[in-house]
PDB file of C-alpha atoms and ligand atoms in Angstrom:
ATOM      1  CA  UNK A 231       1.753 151.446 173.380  1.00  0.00           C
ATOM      2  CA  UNK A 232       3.132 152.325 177.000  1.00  0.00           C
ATOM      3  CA  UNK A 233       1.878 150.268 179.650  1.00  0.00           C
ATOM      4  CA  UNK A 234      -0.504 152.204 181.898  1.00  0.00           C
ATOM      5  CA  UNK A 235       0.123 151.249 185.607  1.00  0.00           C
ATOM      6  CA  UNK A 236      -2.744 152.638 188.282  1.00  0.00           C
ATOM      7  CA  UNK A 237      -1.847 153.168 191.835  1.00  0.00           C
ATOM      8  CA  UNK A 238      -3.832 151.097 194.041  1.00  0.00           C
ATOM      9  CA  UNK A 239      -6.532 152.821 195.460  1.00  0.00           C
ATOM     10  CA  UNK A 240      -5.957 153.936 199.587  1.00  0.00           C
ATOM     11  CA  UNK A 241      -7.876 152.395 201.723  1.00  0.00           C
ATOM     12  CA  UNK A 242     -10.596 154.533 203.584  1.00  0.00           C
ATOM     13  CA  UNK A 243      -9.109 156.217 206.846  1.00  0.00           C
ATOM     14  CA  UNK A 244     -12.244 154.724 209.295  1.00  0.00           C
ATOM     15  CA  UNK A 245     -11.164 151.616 210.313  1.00  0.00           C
ATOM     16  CA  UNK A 246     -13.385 148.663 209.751  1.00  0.00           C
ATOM     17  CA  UNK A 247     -12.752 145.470 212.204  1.00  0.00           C
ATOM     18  CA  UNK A 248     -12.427 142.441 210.539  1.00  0.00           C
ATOM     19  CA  UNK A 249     -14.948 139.399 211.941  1.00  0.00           C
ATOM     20  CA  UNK A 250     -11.086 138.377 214.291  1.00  0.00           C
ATOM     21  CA  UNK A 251     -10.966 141.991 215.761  1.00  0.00           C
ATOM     22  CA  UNK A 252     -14.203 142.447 216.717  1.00  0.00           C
ATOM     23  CA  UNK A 253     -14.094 138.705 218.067  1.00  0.00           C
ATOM     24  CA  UNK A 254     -11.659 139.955 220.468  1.00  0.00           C
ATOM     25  CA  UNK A 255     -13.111 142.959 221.726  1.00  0.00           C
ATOM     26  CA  UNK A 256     -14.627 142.987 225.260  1.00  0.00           C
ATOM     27  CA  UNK A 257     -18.125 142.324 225.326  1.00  0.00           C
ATOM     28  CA  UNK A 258     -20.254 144.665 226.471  1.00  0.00           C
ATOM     29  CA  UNK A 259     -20.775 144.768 230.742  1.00  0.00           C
ATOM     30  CA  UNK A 260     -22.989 145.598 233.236  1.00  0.00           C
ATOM     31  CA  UNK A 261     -22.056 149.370 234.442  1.00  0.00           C
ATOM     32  CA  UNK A 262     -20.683 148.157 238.115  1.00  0.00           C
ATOM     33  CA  UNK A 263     -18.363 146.219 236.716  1.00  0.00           C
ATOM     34  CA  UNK A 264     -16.683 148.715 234.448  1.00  0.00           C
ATOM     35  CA  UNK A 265     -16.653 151.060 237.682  1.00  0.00           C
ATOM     36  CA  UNK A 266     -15.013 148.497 239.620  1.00  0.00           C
ATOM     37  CA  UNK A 267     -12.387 148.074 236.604  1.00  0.00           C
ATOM     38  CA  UNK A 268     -11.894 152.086 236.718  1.00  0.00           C
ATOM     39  CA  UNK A 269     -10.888 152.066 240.111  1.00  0.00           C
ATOM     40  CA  UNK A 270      -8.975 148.868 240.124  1.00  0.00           C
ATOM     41  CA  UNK A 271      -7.000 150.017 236.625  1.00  0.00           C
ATOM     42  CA  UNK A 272      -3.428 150.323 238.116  1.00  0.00           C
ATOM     43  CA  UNK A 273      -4.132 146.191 239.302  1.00  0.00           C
ATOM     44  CA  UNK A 274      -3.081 145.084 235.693  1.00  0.00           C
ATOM     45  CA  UNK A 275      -0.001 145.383 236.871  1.00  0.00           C
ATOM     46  CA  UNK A 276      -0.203 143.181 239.912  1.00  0.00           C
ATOM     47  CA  UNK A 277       2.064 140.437 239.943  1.00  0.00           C
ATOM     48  CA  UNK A 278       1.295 137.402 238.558  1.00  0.00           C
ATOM     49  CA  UNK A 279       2.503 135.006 241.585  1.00  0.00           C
ATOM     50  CA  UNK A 280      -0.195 133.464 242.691  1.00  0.00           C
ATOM     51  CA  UNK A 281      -0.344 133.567 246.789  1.00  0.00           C
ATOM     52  CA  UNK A 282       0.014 130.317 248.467  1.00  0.00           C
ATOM     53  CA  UNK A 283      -2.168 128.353 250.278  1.00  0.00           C
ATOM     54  CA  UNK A 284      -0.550 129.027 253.894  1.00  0.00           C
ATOM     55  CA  UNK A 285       0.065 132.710 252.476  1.00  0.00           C
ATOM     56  CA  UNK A 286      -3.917 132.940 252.156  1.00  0.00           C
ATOM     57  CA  UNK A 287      -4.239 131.232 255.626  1.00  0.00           C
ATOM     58  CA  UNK A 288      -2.088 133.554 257.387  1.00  0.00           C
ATOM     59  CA  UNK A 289      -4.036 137.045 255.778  1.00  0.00           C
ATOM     60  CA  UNK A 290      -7.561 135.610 256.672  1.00  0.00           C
ATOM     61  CA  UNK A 291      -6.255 134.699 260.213  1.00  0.00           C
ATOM     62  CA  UNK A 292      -5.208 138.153 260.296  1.00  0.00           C
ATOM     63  CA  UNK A 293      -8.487 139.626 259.807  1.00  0.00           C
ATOM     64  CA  UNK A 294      -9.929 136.961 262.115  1.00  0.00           C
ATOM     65  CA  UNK A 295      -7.949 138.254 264.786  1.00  0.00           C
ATOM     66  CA  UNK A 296      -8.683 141.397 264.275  1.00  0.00           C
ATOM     67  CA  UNK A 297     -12.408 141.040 263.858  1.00  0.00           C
ATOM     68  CA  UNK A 298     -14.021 137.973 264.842  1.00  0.00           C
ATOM     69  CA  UNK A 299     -17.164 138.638 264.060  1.00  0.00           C
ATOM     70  CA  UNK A 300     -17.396 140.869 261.098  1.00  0.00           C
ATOM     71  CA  UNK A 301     -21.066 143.017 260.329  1.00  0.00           C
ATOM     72  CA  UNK A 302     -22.421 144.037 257.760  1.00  0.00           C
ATOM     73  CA  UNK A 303     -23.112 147.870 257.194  1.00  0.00           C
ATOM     74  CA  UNK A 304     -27.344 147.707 255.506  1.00  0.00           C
ATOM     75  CA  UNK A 305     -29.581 147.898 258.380  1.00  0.00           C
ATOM     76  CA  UNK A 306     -32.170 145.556 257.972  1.00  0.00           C
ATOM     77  CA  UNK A 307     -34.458 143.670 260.323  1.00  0.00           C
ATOM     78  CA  UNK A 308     -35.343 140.305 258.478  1.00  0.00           C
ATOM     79  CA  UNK A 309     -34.110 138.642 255.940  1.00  0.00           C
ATOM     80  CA  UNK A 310     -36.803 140.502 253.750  1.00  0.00           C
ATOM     81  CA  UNK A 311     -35.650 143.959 254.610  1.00  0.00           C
ATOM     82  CA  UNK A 312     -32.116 142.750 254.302  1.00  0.00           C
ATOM     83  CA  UNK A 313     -33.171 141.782 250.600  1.00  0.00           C
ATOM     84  CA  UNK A 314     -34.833 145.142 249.990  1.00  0.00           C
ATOM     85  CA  UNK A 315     -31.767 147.062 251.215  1.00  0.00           C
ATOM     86  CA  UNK A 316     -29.778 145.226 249.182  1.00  0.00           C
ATOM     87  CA  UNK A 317     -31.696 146.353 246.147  1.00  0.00           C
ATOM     88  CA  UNK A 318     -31.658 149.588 247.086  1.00  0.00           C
ATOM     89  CA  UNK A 319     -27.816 149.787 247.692  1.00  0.00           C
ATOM     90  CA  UNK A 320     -26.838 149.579 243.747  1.00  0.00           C
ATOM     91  CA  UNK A 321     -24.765 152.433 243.433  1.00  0.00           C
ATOM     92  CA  UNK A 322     -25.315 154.218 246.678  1.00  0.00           C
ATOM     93  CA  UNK A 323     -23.716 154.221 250.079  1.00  0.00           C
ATOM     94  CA  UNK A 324     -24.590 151.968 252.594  1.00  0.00           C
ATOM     95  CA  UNK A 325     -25.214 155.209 255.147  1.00  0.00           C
ATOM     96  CA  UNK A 326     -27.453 156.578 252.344  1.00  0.00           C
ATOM     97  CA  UNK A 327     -29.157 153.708 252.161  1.00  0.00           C
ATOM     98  CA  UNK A 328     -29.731 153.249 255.992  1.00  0.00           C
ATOM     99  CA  UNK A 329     -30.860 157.020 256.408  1.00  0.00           C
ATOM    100  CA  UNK A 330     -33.825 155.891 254.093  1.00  0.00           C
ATOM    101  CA  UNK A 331     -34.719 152.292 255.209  1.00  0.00           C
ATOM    102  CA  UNK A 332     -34.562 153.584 258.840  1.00  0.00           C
ATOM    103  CA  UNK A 333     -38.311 155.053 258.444  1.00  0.00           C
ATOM    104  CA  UNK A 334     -39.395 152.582 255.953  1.00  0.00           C
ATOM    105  CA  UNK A 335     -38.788 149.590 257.483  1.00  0.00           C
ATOM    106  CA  UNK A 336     -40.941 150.515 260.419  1.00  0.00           C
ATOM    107  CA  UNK A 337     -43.725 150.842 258.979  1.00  0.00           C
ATOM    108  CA  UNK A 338     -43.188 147.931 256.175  1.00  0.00           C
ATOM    109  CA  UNK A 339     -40.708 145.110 257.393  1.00  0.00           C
ATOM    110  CA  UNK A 340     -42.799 142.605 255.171  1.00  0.00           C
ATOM    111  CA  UNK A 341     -43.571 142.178 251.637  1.00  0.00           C
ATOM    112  CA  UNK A 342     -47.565 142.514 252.099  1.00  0.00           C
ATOM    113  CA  UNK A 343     -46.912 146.055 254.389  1.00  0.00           C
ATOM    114  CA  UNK A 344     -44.544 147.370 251.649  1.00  0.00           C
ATOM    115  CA  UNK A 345     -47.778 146.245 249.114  1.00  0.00           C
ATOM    116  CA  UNK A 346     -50.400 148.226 251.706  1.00  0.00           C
ATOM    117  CA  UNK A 347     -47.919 151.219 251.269  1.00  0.00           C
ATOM    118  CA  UNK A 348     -48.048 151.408 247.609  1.00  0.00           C
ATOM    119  CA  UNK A 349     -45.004 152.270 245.317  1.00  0.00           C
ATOM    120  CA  UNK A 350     -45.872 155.864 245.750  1.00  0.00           C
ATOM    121  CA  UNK A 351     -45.053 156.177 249.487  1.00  0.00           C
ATOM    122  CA  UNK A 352     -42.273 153.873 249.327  1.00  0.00           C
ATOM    123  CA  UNK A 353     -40.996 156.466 246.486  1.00  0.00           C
ATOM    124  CA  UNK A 354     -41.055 159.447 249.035  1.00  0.00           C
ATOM    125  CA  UNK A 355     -38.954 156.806 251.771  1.00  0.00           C
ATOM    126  CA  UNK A 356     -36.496 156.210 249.761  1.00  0.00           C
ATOM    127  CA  UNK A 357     -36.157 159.774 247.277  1.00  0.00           C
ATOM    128  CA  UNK A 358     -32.414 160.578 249.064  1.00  0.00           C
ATOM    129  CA  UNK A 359     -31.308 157.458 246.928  1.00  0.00           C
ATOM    130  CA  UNK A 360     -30.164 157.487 243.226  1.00  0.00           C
ATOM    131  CA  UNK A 361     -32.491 155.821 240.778  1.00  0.00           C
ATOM    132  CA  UNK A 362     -35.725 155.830 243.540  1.00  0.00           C
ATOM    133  CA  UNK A 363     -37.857 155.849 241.041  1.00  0.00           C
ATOM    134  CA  UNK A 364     -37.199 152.767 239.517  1.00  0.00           C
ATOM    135  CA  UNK A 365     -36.096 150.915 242.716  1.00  0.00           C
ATOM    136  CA  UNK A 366     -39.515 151.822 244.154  1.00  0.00           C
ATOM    137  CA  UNK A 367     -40.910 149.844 241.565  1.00  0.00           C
ATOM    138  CA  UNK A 368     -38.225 147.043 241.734  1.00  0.00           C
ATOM    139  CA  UNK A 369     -39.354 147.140 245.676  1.00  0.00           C
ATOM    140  CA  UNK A 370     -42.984 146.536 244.779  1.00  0.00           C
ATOM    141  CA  UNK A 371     -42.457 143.988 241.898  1.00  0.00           C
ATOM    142  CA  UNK A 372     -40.286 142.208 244.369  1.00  0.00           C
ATOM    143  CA  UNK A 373     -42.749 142.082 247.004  1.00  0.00           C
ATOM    144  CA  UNK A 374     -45.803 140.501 244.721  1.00  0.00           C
ATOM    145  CA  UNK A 375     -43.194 138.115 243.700  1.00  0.00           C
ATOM    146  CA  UNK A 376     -42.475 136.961 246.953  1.00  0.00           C
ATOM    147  CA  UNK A 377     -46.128 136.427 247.667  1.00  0.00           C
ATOM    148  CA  UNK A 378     -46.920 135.230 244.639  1.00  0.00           C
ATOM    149  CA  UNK A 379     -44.380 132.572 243.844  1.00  0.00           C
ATOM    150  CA  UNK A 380     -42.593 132.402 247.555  1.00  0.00           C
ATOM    151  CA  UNK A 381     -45.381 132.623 250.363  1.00  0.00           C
ATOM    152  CA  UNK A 382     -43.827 135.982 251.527  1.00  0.00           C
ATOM    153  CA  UNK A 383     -40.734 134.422 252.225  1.00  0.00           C
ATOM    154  CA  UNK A 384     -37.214 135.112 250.843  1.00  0.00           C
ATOM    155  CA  UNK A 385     -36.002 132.075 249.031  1.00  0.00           C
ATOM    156  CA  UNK A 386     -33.094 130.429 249.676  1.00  0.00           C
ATOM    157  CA  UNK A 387     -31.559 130.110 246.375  1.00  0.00           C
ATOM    158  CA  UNK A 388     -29.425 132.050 244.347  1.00  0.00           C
ATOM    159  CA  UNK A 389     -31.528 131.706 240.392  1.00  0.00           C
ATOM    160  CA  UNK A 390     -34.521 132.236 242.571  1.00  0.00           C
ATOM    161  CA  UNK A 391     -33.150 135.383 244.570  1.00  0.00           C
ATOM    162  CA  UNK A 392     -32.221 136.396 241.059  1.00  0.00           C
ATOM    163  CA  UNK A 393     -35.572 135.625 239.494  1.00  0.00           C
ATOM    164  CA  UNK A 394     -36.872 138.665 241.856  1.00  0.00           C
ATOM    165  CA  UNK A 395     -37.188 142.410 240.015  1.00  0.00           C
ATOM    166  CA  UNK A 396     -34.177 144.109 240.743  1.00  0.00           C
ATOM    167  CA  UNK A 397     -31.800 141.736 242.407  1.00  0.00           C
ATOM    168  CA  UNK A 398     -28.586 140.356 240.915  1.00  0.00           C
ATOM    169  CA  UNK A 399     -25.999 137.888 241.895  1.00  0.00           C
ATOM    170  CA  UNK A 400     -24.651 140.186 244.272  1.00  0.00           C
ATOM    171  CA  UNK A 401     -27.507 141.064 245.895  1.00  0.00           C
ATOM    172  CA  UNK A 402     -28.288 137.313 245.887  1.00  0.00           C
ATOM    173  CA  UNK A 403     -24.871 136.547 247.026  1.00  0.00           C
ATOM    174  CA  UNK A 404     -25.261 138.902 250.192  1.00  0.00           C
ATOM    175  CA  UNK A 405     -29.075 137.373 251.131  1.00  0.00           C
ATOM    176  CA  UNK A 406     -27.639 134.047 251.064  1.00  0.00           C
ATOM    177  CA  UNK A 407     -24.410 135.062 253.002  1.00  0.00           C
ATOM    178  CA  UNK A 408     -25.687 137.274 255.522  1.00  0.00           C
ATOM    179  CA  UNK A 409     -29.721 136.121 256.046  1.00  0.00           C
ATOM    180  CA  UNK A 410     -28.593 132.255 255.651  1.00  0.00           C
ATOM    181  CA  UNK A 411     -24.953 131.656 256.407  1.00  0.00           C
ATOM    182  CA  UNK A 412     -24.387 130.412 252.677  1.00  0.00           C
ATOM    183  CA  UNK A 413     -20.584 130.798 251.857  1.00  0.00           C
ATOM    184  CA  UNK A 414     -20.844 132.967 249.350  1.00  0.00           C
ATOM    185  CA  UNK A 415     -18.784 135.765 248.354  1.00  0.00           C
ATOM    186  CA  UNK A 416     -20.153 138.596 246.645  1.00  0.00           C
ATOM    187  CA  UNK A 417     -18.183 141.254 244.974  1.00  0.00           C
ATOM    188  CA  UNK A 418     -18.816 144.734 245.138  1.00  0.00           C
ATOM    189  CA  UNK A 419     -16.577 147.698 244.137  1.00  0.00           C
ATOM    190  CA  UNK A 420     -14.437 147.404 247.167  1.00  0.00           C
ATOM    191  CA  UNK A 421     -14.185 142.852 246.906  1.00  0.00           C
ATOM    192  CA  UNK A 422     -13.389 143.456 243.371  1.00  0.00           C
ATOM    193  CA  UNK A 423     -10.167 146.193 243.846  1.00  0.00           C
ATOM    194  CA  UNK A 424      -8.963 144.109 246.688  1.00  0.00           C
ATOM    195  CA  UNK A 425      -9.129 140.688 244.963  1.00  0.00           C
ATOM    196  CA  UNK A 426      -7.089 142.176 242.046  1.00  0.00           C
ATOM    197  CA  UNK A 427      -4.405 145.087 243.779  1.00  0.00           C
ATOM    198  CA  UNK A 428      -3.523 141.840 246.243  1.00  0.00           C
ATOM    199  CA  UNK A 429      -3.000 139.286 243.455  1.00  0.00           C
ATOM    200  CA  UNK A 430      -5.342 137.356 245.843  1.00  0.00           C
ATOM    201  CA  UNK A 431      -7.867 136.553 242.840  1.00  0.00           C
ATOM    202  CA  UNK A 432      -7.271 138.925 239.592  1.00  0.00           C
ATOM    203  CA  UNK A 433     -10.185 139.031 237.468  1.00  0.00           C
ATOM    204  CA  UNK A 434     -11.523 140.966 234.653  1.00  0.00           C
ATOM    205  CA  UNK A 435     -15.250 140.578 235.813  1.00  0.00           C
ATOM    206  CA  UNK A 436     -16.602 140.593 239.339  1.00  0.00           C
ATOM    207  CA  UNK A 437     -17.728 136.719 238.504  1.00  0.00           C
ATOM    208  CA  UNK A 438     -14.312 135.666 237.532  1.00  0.00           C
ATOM    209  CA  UNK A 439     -13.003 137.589 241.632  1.00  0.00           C
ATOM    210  CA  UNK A 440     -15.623 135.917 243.057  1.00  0.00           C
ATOM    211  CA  UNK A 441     -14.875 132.662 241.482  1.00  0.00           C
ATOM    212  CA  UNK A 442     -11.201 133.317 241.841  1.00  0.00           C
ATOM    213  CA  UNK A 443     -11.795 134.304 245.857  1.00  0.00           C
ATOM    214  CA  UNK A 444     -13.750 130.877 246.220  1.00  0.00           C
ATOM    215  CA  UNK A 445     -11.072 128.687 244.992  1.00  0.00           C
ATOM    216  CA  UNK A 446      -8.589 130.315 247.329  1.00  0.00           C
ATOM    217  CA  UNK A 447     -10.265 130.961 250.189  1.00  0.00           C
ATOM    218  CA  UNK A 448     -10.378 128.470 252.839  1.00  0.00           C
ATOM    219  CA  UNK A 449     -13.914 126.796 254.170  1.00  0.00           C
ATOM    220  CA  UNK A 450     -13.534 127.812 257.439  1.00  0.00           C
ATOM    221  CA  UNK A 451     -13.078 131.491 256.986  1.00  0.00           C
ATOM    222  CA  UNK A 452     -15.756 131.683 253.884  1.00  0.00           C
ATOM    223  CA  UNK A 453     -18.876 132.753 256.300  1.00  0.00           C
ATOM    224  CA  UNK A 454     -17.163 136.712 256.984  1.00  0.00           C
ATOM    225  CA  UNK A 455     -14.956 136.561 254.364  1.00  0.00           C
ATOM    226  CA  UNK A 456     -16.972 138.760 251.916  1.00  0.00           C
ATOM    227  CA  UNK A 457     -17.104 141.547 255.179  1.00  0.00           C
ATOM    228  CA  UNK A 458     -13.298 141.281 255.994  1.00  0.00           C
ATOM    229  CA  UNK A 459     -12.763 141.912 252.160  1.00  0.00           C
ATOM    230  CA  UNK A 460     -15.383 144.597 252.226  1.00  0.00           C
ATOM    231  CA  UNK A 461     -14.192 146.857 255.086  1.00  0.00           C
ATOM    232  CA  UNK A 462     -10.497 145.840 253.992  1.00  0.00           C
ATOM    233  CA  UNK A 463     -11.365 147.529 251.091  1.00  0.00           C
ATOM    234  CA  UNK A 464     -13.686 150.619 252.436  1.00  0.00           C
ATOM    235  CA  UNK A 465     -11.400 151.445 255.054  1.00  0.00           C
ATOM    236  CA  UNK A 466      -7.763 150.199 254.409  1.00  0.00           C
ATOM    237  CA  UNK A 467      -7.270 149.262 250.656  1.00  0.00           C
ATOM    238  CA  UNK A 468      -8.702 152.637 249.815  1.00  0.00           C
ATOM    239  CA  UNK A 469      -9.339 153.578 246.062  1.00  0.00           C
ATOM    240  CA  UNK A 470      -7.168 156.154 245.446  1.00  0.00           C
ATOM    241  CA  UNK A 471      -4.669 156.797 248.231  1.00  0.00           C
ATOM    242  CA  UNK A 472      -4.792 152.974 250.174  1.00  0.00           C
ATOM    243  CA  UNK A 473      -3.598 153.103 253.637  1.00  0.00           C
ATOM    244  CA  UNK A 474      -0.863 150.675 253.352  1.00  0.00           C
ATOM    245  CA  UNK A 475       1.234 151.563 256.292  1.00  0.00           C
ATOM    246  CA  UNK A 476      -1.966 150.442 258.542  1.00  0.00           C
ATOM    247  CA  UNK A 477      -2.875 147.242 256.199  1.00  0.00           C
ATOM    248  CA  UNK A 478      -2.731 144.224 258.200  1.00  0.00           C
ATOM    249  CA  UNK A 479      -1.839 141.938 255.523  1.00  0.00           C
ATOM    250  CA  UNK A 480       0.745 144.281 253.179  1.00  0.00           C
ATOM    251  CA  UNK A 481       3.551 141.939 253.675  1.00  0.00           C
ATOM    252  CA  UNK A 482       1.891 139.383 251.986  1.00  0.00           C
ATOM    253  CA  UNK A 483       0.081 142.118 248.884  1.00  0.00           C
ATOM    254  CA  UNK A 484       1.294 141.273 245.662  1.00  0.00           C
ATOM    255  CA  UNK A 485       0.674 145.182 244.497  1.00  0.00           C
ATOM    256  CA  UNK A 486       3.966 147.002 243.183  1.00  0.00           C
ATOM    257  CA  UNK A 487       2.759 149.940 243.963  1.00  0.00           C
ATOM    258  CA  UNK A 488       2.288 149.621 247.724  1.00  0.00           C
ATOM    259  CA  UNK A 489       3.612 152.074 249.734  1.00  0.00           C
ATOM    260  CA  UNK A 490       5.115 150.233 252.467  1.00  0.00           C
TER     261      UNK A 490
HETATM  262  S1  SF4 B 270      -0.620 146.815 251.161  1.00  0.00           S
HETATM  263 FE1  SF4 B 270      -1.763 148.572 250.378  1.00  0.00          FE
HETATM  264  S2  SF4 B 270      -2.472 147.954 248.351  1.00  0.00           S
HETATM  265 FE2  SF4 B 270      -1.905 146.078 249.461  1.00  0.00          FE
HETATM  266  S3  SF4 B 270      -3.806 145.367 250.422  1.00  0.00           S
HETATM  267 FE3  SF4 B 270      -2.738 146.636 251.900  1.00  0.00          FE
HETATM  268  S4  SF4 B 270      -3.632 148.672 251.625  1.00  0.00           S
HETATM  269 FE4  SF4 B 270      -4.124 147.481 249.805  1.00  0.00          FE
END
């Protein structure tokens, strides 16, 4: 009798990952920091040579000469409202922010006043800014907690800034920077394109530019070096068309694609 030989069966068309693929997919991360990797996309191909340490030295210097005495664009009044504008900054523009806070932070500059006004009327304050709804309540929650846990005051930790409703590392790392004098960096959208398109600290993750930016940066420039980076990267080291021929430093950027 012939031998009857089957074709082996195809395999489905979906794919399936196997327990090594899916090990080396991304993990899931928090929505700012797949923004910040949008706008930074072209920084994969930065160069790889790491800047040296006078190399550093000589940018910061730059911006130290340029700006002494860098600010901060959230309007705040204490080192409460600073916290609360903060929180209310995720994903909107400092200006935004400031038209709203303006009003509100004269008649509540403390965490019991912004309790007295009630998450209602601090909802009408603040209404011009995305996600007001749930900020307002991230404002409230905050406040108990402070007088709860932190006799009104804003601690001067980062994992107990963090512990608040609504505040991050960021927002802790811009308290503790800007209300303190902590040297901490914190990365927004703008830290985070500027740390990678410069080759100055490439990261995947905001954490791993922040921790890369730390290592690099010299002690004595750490107190404005999150602003410098900041308006480097708001007004210079634009998103989509940066202003290289102005950029005080693009002799020493690592980005191919500079224009200068
Ligand atoms: S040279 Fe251009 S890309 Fe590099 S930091 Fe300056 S503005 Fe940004």
């Amino acid at each position: 009798m012939p031998k009857i030989t089957r074709k082996p069966l195809r395999k489905p068309a979906t794919k399936l990952l196997t327990k090594a693929a899916a090990a080396k997919r991304p993990a899931a991360e928090p929505s700012g920091a797949r923004a910040a990797k949008k706008s930074v996309k072209a920084s994969s191909k930065a160069s790889t040579k790491p800047w040296t340490a006078a190399e550093v030295y000589e940018a910061f210097s730059r911006f130290r000469n340029a700006n002494p005495e860098p600010k901060g664009e959230l309007e705040h009044l204490n080192p409460y409202t600073l916290l609360v504008a903060v929180v209310l900054s995720a994903q909107a523009t400092d200006a935004g922010v400031n038209r709203a806070t303006r009003a509100l932070f004269q008649v509540a500059d403390t965490p019991r006043k912004m309790l007295a006004l009630g998450e209602n009327r601090v909802r009408d304050y603040i209404k011009t800014i995305g996600l007001y709804r749930n900020k307002a309540r991230n404002v409230i929650a905050l406040s108990e907690k402070l007088i709860a846990d932190f006799g009104s005051e804003v601690p001067r930790t980062r994992a107990e800034i963090e512990s608040l409703p609504g505040a991050g590392r960021k927002t802790a790392n811009v308290v503790l920077n800007m209300a303190f004098g902590e040297h901490t960096m914190a990365v927004d959208t703008h830290v985070f394109r500027v740390g990678n398109r410069t080759g100055l600290a490439p990261g995947k993750t905001p954490l791993e530019v922040e921790l890369g930016l730390e290592r690099v940066i010299p002690a004595e420039f750490m107190l404005h070096a999150h602003h410098w980076l900041i308006l480097h990267g708001r007004y210079t080291c634009l998103a989509r068309k940066p202003r290289c021929e102005l950029c005080l430093i693009n002799d020493l950027c690592r980005w191919p694609e500079k224009t200068v």
